[in-house]
PDB file of C-alpha atoms in Angstrom:
ATOM      1  CA  LEU A   1    -124.616 128.569  83.194  1.00 32.00           C
ATOM      2  CA  ALA A   2    -124.779 126.590  80.502  1.00 37.00           C
ATOM      3  CA  PRO A   3    -120.936 125.532  79.857  1.00 39.00           C
ATOM      4  CA  ASP A   4    -119.246 127.162  77.221  1.00 41.00           C
ATOM      5  CA  ALA A   5    -116.801 125.613  75.096  1.00 44.00           C
ATOM      6  CA  GLY A   6    -113.828 128.317  75.720  1.00 45.00           C
ATOM      7  CA  ASP A   7    -113.927 128.011  79.816  1.00 42.00           C
ATOM      8  CA  GLY A   8    -112.961 124.092  80.038  1.00 44.00           C
ATOM      9  CA  ALA A   9    -115.902 123.087  81.399  1.00 41.00           C
ATOM     10  CA  LEU A  10    -116.307 120.565  78.635  1.00 41.00           C
ATOM     11  CA  ARG A  11    -112.830 119.451  79.044  1.00 43.00           C
ATOM     12  CA  GLY A  12    -111.408 116.236  80.236  1.00 44.00           C
ATOM     13  CA  TRP A  13    -108.840 114.985  82.305  1.00 40.00           C
ATOM     14  CA  THR A  14    -107.558 111.850  80.573  1.00 45.00           C
ATOM     15  CA  GLY A  15    -104.640 110.601  83.393  1.00 47.00           C
ATOM     16  CA  ASP A  16    -101.350 110.692  82.022  1.00 49.00           C
ATOM     17  CA  GLN A  17    -100.614 114.577  81.945  1.00 47.00           C
ATOM     18  CA  ASP A  18     -99.798 116.188  85.152  1.00 51.00           C
ATOM     19  CA  ARG A  19    -101.522 119.012  87.621  1.00 51.00           C
ATOM     20  CA  ASP A  20     -99.977 121.423  85.803  1.00 54.00           C
ATOM     21  CA  THR A  21    -100.662 120.323  81.870  1.00 52.00           C
ATOM     22  CA  PRO A  22    -104.349 121.913  81.260  1.00 49.00           C
ATOM     23  CA  PRO A  23    -106.803 118.892  80.475  1.00 48.00           C
ATOM     24  CA  ARG A  24    -106.862 117.547  76.497  1.00 50.00           C
ATOM     25  CA  ALA A  25    -109.971 118.013  75.299  1.00 51.00           C
ATOM     26  CA  VAL A  26    -113.000 115.446  75.151  1.00 49.00           C
ATOM     27  CA  HIS A  27    -114.362 114.163  71.747  1.00 59.00           C
ATOM     28  CA  THR A  28    -117.051 112.577  71.723  1.00 71.00           C
ATOM     29  CA  SER A  29    -120.378 112.517  69.594  1.00 76.00           C
ATOM     30  CA  ALA A  30    -123.529 112.248  71.710  1.00 80.00           C
ATOM     31  CA  ALA A  31    -124.287 112.729  75.048  1.00 80.00           C
ATOM     32  CA  VAL A  32    -127.031 110.387  76.717  1.00 79.00           C
ATOM     33  CA  LEU A  33    -128.970 111.901  79.569  1.00 74.00           C
ATOM     34  CA  SER A  34    -132.211 111.025  81.417  1.00 73.00           C
ATOM     35  CA  LEU A  35    -134.832 113.459  82.277  1.00 68.00           C
ATOM     36  CA  GLY A  36    -134.815 113.519  85.998  1.00 65.00           C
ATOM     37  CA  SER A  37    -136.646 114.883  89.384  1.00 60.00           C
ATOM     38  CA  GLU A  38    -135.719 118.382  88.343  1.00 66.00           C
ATOM     39  CA  GLY A  39    -137.618 118.509  85.373  1.00 68.00           C
ATOM     40  CA  THR A  40    -137.906 119.618  81.899  1.00 73.00           C
ATOM     41  CA  GLY A  41    -136.605 122.866  82.029  1.00 75.00           C
ATOM     42  CA  ALA A  42    -133.518 121.533  83.606  1.00 79.00           C
ATOM     43  CA  LEU A  43    -132.876 118.713  81.158  1.00 78.00           C
ATOM     44  CA  LEU A  44    -133.025 121.643  78.195  1.00 81.00           C
ATOM     45  CA  SER A  45    -130.886 123.851  79.856  1.00 82.00           C
ATOM     46  CA  ALA A  46    -128.338 121.349  79.898  1.00 83.00           C
ATOM     47  CA  ILE A  47    -129.109 119.971  76.482  1.00 82.00           C
ATOM     48  CA  ARG A  48    -128.218 123.614  75.232  1.00 83.00           C
ATOM     49  CA  GLY A  49    -124.794 123.832  77.144  1.00 82.00           C
ATOM     50  CA  ILE A  50    -124.091 120.960  75.764  1.00 81.00           C
ATOM     51  CA  LEU A  51    -124.857 121.502  72.187  1.00 82.00           C
ATOM     52  CA  ALA A  52    -123.104 124.799  72.706  1.00 81.00           C
ATOM     53  CA  GLY A  53    -119.701 123.142  73.922  1.00 79.00           C
ATOM     54  CA  SER A  54    -118.200 120.730  71.834  1.00 77.00           C
ATOM     55  CA  ILE A  55    -120.477 117.760  71.401  1.00 84.00           C
ATOM     56  CA  PRO A  56    -122.659 118.017  68.348  1.00 86.00           C
ATOM     57  CA  SER A  57    -125.621 115.388  69.574  1.00 88.00           C
ATOM     58  CA  VAL A  58    -128.059 115.355  72.341  1.00 88.00           C
ATOM     59  CA  ILE A  59    -130.027 111.569  73.071  1.00 88.00           C
ATOM     60  CA  THR A  60    -132.189 111.932  76.129  1.00 86.00           C
ATOM     61  CA  THR A  61    -135.653 110.744  77.439  1.00 86.00           C
ATOM     62  CA  LEU A  62    -138.460 113.310  77.340  1.00 83.00           C
ATOM     63  CA  THR A  63    -140.573 111.996  79.669  1.00 82.00           C
ATOM     64  CA  PRO A  64    -139.720 109.417  82.710  1.00 83.00           C
ATOM     65  CA  ALA A  65    -139.007 105.497  81.446  1.00 84.00           C
ATOM     66  CA  PRO A  66    -139.461 102.801  83.382  1.00 86.00           C
ATOM     67  CA  PRO A  67    -136.208 101.209  84.153  1.00 87.00           C
ATOM     68  CA  ARG A  68    -137.161  97.868  82.225  1.00 88.00           C
ATOM     69  CA  LEU A  69    -137.480  99.974  78.692  1.00 89.00           C
ATOM     70  CA  ALA A  70    -134.690 102.350  80.169  1.00 88.00           C
ATOM     71  CA  MET A  71    -132.314  99.006  79.864  1.00 89.00           C
ATOM     72  CA  ALA A  72    -134.082  97.892  76.592  1.00 90.00           C
ATOM     73  CA  PHE A  73    -133.250 101.346  74.686  1.00 91.00           C
ATOM     74  CA  SER A  74    -130.370 101.582  76.203  1.00 90.00           C
ATOM     75  CA  ALA A  75    -128.611  97.867  75.400  1.00 92.00           C
ATOM     76  CA  GLU A  76    -129.679  97.695  72.136  1.00 92.00           C
ATOM     77  CA  PHE A  77    -128.114 101.686  71.348  1.00 91.00           C
ATOM     78  CA  TYR A  78    -125.172 101.113  73.002  1.00 90.00           C
ATOM     79  CA  HIS A  79    -124.889  97.582  71.005  1.00 93.00           C
ATOM     80  CA  ALA A  80    -125.181  99.191  67.639  1.00 92.00           C
ATOM     81  CA  LEU A  81    -123.001 101.992  68.700  1.00 89.00           C
ATOM     82  CA  LEU A  82    -120.093 100.432  70.119  1.00 89.00           C
ATOM     83  CA  TYR A  83    -119.988  96.759  68.486  1.00 92.00           C
ATOM     84  CA  GLU A  84    -121.305  98.111  64.921  1.00 92.00           C
ATOM     85  CA  GLY A  85    -120.225 101.063  64.838  1.00 90.00           C
ATOM     86  CA  ARG A  86    -122.950 102.702  64.152  1.00 91.00           C
ATOM     87  CA  SER A  87    -122.989 106.707  64.367  1.00 89.00           C
ATOM     88  CA  PRO A  88    -124.975 108.079  67.541  1.00 89.00           C
ATOM     89  CA  GLN A  89    -128.086 108.891  65.557  1.00 90.00           C
ATOM     90  CA  GLY A  90    -127.753 105.602  63.539  1.00 91.00           C
ATOM     91  CA  ALA A  91    -127.742 103.623  67.038  1.00 91.00           C
ATOM     92  CA  TRP A  92    -130.612 105.685  68.078  1.00 91.00           C
ATOM     93  CA  ASN A  93    -132.809 104.640  64.852  1.00 92.00           C
ATOM     94  CA  GLN A  94    -131.953 100.714  65.572  1.00 94.00           C
ATOM     95  CA  ALA A  95    -132.840 100.939  69.531  1.00 93.00           C
ATOM     96  CA  VAL A  96    -136.330 103.199  68.953  1.00 93.00           C
ATOM     97  CA  GLY A  97    -136.711 100.328  65.655  1.00 93.00           C
ATOM     98  CA  GLY A  98    -135.915  97.941  68.454  1.00 92.00           C
ATOM     99  CA  LEU A  99    -138.963  98.811  70.426  1.00 90.00           C
ATOM    100  CA  MET A 100    -141.049  99.586  67.180  1.00 91.00           C
ATOM    101  CA  ALA A 101    -140.348  95.698  66.238  1.00 92.00           C
ATOM    102  CA  ALA A 102    -141.141  94.663  69.553  1.00 90.00           C
ATOM    103  CA  GLN A 103    -144.638  96.085  69.283  1.00 89.00           C
ATOM    104  CA  TYR A 104    -144.165  98.686  71.912  1.00 86.00           C
ATOM    105  CA  SER A 105    -146.916 101.950  71.216  1.00 86.00           C
ATOM    106  CA  PRO A 106    -145.607 105.247  69.702  1.00 86.00           C
ATOM    107  CA  ARG A 107    -146.076 106.659  73.164  1.00 84.00           C
ATOM    108  CA  VAL A 108    -143.440 104.641  74.409  1.00 85.00           C
ATOM    109  CA  TRP A 109    -140.757 104.842  72.369  1.00 84.00           C
ATOM    110  CA  ALA A 110    -141.153 108.541  71.363  1.00 86.00           C
ATOM    111  CA  ARG A 111    -139.901 109.456  75.132  1.00 87.00           C
ATOM    112  CA  PHE A 112    -136.338 108.646  73.422  1.00 89.00           C
ATOM    113  CA  ALA A 113    -135.202 111.887  71.540  1.00 88.00           C
ATOM    114  CA  PHE A 114    -132.141 112.380  69.370  1.00 89.00           C
ATOM    115  CA  ILE A 115    -131.193 115.953  69.045  1.00 86.00           C
ATOM    116  CA  GLY A 116    -128.441 117.995  66.982  1.00 84.00           C
ATOM    117  CA  HIS A 117    -126.732 117.388  64.258  1.00 76.00           C
ATOM    118  CA  PRO A 118    -127.491 113.926  62.403  1.00 67.00           C
ATOM    119  CA  GLY A 119    -124.133 112.439  60.739  1.00 60.00           C
ATOM    120  CA  PHE A 120    -121.418 113.039  62.607  1.00 53.00           C
ATOM    121  CA  ALA A 121    -119.255 109.695  63.833  1.00 47.00           C
TER     122      ALA A 121
END
């Protein structure tokens, strides 16, 4: 079953509560997933559950990515997100643009997808 926003599955423990205090909601603007051995069906189910909850967007691979490619994408994505203050979609755009600028073919950079609501920061 996909997590539901009301069932507590999308809530996080902050460490500053005692065990009797319910955890506070996680406030995040994107989840980052990678296609694993479970296959596309499991990935799509996870994405549906995340988007149905309180997280408005997902960045994922649609096909398995070689480690060096995943590392190049991730480094550019997280730099734009964390150090430049871009939105998740802006960081995704920058990371994909970096792969394009490095002359990777569309079959390489198109495996990285942004799914969800653009513009959330």
